[in-house]
XYZ file of C-alpha atoms in Angstrom:
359
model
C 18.940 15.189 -18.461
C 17.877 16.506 -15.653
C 18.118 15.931 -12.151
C 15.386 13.653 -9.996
C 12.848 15.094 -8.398
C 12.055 11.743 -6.095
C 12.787 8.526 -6.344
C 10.426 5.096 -6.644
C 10.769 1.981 -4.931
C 8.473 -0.892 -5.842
C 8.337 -4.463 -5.066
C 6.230 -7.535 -6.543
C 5.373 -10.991 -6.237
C 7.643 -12.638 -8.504
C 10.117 -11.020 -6.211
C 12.487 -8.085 -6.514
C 12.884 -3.877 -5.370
C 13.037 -2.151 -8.598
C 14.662 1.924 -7.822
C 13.682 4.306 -10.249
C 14.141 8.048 -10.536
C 11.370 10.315 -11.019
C 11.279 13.655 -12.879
C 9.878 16.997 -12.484
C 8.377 16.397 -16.526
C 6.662 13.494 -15.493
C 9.512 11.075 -16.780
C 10.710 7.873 -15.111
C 14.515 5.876 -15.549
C 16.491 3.563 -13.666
C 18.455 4.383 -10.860
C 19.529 0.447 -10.956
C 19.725 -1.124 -13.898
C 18.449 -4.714 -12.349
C 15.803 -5.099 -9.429
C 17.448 -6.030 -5.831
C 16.934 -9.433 -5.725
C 14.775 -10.478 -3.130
C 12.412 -13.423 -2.113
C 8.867 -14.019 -3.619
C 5.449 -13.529 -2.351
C 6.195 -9.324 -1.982
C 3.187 -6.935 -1.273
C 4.407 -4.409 0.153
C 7.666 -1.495 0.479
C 7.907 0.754 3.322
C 10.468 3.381 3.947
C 11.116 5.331 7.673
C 10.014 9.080 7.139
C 14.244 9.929 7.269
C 14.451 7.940 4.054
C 17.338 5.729 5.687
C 15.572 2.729 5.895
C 13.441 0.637 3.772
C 11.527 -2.646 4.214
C 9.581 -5.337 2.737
C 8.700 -8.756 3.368
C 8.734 -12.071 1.493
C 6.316 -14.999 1.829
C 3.681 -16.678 0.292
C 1.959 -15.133 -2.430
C -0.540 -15.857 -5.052
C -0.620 -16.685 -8.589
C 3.069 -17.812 -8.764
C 4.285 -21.290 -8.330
C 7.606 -19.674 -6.917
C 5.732 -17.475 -4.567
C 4.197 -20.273 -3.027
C 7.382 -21.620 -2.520
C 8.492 -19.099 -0.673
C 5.773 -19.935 2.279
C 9.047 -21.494 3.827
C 11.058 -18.892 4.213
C 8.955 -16.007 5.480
C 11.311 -13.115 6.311
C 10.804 -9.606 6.757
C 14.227 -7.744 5.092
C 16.060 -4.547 6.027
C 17.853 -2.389 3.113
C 19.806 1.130 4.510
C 19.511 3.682 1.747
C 22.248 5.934 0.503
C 22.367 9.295 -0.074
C 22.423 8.422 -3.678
C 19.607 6.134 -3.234
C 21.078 2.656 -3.998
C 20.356 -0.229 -1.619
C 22.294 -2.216 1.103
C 20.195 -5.316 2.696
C 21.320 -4.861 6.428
C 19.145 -7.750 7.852
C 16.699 -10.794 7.693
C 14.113 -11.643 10.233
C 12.614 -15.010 9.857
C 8.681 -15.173 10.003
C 7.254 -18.750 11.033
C 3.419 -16.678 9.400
C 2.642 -15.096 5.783
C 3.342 -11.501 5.271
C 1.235 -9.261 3.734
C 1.674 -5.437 4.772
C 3.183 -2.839 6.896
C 2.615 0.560 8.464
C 5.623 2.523 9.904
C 5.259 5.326 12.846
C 5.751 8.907 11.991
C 8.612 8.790 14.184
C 10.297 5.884 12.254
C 10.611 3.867 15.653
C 7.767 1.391 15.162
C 6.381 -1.074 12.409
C 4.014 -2.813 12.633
C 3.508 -6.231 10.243
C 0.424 -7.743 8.951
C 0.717 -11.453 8.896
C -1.865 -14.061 8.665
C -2.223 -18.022 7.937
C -2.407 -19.535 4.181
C -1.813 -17.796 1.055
C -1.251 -13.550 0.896
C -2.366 -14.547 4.891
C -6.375 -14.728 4.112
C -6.745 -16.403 7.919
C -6.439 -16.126 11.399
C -5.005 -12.193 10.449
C -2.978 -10.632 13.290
C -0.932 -7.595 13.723
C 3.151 -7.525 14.008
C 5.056 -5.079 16.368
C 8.404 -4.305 15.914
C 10.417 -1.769 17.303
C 12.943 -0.327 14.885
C 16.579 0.017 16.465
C 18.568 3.107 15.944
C 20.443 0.829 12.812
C 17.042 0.935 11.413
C 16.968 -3.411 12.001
C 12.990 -4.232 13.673
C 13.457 -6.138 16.779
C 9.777 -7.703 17.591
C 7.290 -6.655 20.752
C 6.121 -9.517 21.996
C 3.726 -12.442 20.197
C 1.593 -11.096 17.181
C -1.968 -9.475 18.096
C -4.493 -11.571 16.375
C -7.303 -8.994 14.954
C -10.311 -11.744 16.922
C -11.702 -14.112 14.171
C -10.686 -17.215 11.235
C -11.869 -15.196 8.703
C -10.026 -12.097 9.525
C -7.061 -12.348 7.179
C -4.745 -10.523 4.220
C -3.898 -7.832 6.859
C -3.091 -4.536 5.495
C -2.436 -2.469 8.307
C -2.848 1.806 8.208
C -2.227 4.453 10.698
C -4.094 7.571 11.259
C -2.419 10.877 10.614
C -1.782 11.697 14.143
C -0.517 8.055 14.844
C -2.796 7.188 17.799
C -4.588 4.537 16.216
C -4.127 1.433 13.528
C -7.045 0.581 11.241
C -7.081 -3.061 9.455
C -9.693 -3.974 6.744
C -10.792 -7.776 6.588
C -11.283 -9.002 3.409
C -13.365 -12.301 4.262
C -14.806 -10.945 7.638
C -16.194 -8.279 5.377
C -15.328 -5.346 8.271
C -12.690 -3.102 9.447
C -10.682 -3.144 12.323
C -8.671 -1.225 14.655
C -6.641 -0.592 17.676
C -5.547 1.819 19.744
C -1.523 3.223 19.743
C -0.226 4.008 22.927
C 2.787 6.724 23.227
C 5.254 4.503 22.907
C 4.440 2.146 19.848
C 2.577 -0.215 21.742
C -0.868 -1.694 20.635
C -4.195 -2.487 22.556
C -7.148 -4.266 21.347
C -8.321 -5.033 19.070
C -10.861 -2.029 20.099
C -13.324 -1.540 17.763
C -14.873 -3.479 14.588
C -17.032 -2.482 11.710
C -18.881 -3.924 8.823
C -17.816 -2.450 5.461
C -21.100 -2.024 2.945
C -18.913 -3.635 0.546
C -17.900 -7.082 -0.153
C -13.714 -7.953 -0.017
C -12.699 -4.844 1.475
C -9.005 -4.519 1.462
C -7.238 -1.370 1.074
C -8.051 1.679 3.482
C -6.751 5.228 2.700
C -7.019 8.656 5.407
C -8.114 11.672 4.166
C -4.680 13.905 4.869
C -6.653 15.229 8.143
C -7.367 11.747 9.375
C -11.585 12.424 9.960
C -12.746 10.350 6.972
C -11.179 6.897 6.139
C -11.987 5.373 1.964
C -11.908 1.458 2.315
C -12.008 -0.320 -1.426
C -14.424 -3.108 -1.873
C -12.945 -4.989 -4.629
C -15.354 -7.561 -5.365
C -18.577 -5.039 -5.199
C -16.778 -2.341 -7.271
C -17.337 -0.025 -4.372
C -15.691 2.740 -1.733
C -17.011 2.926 1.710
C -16.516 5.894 3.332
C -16.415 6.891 6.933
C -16.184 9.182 9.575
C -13.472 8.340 12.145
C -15.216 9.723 15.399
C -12.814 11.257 18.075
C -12.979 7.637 20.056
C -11.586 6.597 16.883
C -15.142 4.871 15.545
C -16.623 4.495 12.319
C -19.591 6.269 10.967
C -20.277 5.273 7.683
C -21.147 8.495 5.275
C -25.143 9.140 3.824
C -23.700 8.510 0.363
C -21.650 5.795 0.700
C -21.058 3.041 -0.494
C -19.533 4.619 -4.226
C -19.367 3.029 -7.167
C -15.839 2.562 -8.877
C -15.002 0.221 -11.862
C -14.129 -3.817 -11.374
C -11.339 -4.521 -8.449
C -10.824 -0.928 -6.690
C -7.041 -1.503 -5.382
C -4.584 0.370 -3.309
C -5.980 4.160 -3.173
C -4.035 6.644 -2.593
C -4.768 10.836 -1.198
C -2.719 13.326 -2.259
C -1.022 15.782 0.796
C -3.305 18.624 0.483
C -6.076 16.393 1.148
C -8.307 17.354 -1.992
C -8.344 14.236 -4.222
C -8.305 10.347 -3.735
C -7.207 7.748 -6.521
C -7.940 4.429 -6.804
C -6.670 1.884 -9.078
C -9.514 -0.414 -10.996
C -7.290 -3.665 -11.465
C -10.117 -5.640 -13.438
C -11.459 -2.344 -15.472
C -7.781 -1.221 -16.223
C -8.753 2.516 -15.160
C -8.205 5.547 -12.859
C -10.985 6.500 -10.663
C -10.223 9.636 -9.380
C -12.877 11.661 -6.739
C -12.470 15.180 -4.929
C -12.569 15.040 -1.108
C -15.688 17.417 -0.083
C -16.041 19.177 3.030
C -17.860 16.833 4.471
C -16.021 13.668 3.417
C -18.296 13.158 0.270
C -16.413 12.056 -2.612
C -17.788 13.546 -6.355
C -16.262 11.965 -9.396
C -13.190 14.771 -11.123
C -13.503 15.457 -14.493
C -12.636 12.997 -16.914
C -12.781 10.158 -14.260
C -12.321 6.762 -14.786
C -9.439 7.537 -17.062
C -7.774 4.158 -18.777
C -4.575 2.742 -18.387
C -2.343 -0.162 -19.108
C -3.638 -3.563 -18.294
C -4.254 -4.608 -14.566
C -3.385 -1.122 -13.026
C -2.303 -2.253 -9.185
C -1.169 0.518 -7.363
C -0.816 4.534 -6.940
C 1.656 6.850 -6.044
C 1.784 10.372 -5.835
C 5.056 12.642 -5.972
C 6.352 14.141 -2.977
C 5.106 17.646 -4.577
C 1.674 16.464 -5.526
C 2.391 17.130 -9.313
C 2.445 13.564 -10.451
C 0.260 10.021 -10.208
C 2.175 7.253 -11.136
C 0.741 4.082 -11.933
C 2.391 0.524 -11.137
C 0.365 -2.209 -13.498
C 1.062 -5.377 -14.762
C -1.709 -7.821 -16.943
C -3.352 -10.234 -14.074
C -1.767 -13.523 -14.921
C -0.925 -12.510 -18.838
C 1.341 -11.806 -21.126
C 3.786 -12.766 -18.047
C 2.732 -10.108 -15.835
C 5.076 -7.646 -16.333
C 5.298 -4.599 -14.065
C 5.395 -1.049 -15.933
C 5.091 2.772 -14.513
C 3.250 4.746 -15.844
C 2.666 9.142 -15.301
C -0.201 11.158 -14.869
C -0.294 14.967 -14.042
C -2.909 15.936 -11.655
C -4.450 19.160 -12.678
C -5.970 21.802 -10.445
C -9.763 20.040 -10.923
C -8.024 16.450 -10.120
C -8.710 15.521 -13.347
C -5.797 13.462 -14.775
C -3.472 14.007 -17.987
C -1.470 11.197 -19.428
C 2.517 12.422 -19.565
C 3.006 11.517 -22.758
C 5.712 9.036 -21.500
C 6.231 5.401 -22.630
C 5.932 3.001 -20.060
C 8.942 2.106 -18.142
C 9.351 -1.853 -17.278
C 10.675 -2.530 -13.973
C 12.252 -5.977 -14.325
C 9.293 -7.107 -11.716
C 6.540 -9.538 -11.964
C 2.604 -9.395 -10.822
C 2.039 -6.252 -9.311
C -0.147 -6.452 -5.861
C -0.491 -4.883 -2.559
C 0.942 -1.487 -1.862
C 3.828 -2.100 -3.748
C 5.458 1.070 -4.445
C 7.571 3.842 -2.076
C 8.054 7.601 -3.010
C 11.041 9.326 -1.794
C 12.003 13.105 -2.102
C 15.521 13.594 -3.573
């Protein structure tokens, strides 16, 4: 066979850090044969922009009796990565709050953790600095910066582009929040706050140039879209709100800034839209495209050649995580690979649960 083109990371809530390898033909393996074991309650993987460094954080979940176990022994974990792409846990930070997601700098130096109160963190939602040491271990900034209300909670935190700012959507608040990014890591605010036009908004996305930011609403089967002004504001766009299928989750843009993805959890589809000129999303051909049940979360290969899905059925048939391939053509539209799915050994897919890595 061939050799890798990138290689996959993805987590889950049952626990676990499945590695795959991913091929220039679309194709997916194991680079592992067994998940990393882990704690419960996972959303989310992040790696440093090096690829030394990868983290994720246990806690309490949903759905699973043993995630919800896990809400008492909150950590966020350190793995170094090899050159060969295997996995060495290099640290444990105990949490005493739920963690949901994380953003790291460009730079690699900071993270920054979204935590929150109660189950996947739905309450009194705050924001996590930690300042990455040069043996890739977070040391943390201070106390948590709580994003200003109850109902601000599951705390997904995204940075723009050019790093200067951090945007966080509230689900039950209904609005999006942000704050501004100082040179060195640090974080002031929060600054600014808007309503979404969509009800549970959870998951933002930047265009690749940073002026237009997609926010799913899963519970209206919607996409606001906005302009980020150059104060770092939100104008939301004539057209917007857009309609997708049931439970828009975890979009994702690919690097030349042409198309956005989202995954339809409850409508197991694809929606797939072109990035105008003007921000304006139009549907690609062929869009929503179906997949396998309860489709969670997108990635795109490092040379934009590839969408790969990470699904498992919503609290059926065991919730068992598969990838599967897509090839993005020219128009966006997408082209199933032909490839079987590939189980991961992982349990209910949620959150932006899955890393891409060049070889």
């Amino acid at each position: 066979m061939s050799k890798p083109v990138d290689r996959m990371y993805v987590v889950a809530q049952g626990g676990g850090i499945a590695a795959l390898n991913l091929y220039g033909d679309g194709s997916v393996d194991h680079l592992v044969a067994d998940p990393y074991p882990t704690g419960a309650g996972t959303f989310c993987v992040r790696t440093t922009p090096d690829g030394k460094y990868l983290y994720t954080a246990q806690g309490m979940g949903l759905g699973l009796p043993y995630s919800i176990r896990q809400a008492r022994k909150p950590a966020l974990l350190t793995y170094s990565i090899a050159d060969d792409g295997t996995l060495t846990k290099i640290d444990e930070f105990a949490l005493d709050r739920t963690p949901v997601a994380m953003a790291v700098s460009a730079d690699g130096r900071n993270l920054y953790l979204g935590v929150g109160n109660g189950p996947a963190g739905f309450f009194r939602g705050a924001i996590a600095h930690h300042r990455i040491r040069d043996d890739g271990t977070p040391a943390p900034v201070g106390e948590p910066i709580r994003m200003g209300r109850f109902l601000d909670g599951a705390p997904q935190p995204y940075l723009t582009p050019d790093g200067k700012r951090l945007y966080v959507a509230s689900v039950f608040a209904k609005s999006v929040v942000w704050f501004d990014v100082a040179d060195d890591g640090a974080l002031s605010g929060p600054v600014g706050r808007v309503k979404s036009s969509g009800l549970f908004p959870i998951t933002p996305v930047f265009s690749t140039s940073g002026d237009y930011l997609y926010v799913a609403n899963e519970q209206s089967k919607s996409i606001t879209a906005f302009h980020v002004a150059g104060d770092g504001g939100l104008v939301e766009l004539p057209d917007s709100p857009y309609a997708t299928g049931k439970f828009p989750h975890n979009p994702v843009a690919t690097a030349d800034g042409r198309f956005v993805y989202f995954a339809n959890t409850m409508s197991h589809s694809i929606d797939g839209f072109a990035i105008g000129a003007d921000g304006s999303l139009t549907r690609v051909p062929g869009a929503p495209v179906a997949t396998e049940p309860g489709p969670a979360m997108l990635a795109v290969s490092s040379d934009g050649t590839w969408l790969y899905l990470i699904s498992s059925p919503v609290f059926k048939e065991g919730s068992k995580v598969v990838v599967t391939s897509f090839r993005i053509d020219d128009d966006g539209s997408l082209q199933p690979s032909g490839h079987e799915p590939v189980p991961t050994g992982l349990v209910f897919a949620d959150g932006p649960s899955a890393a891409v890595l060049p070889v």
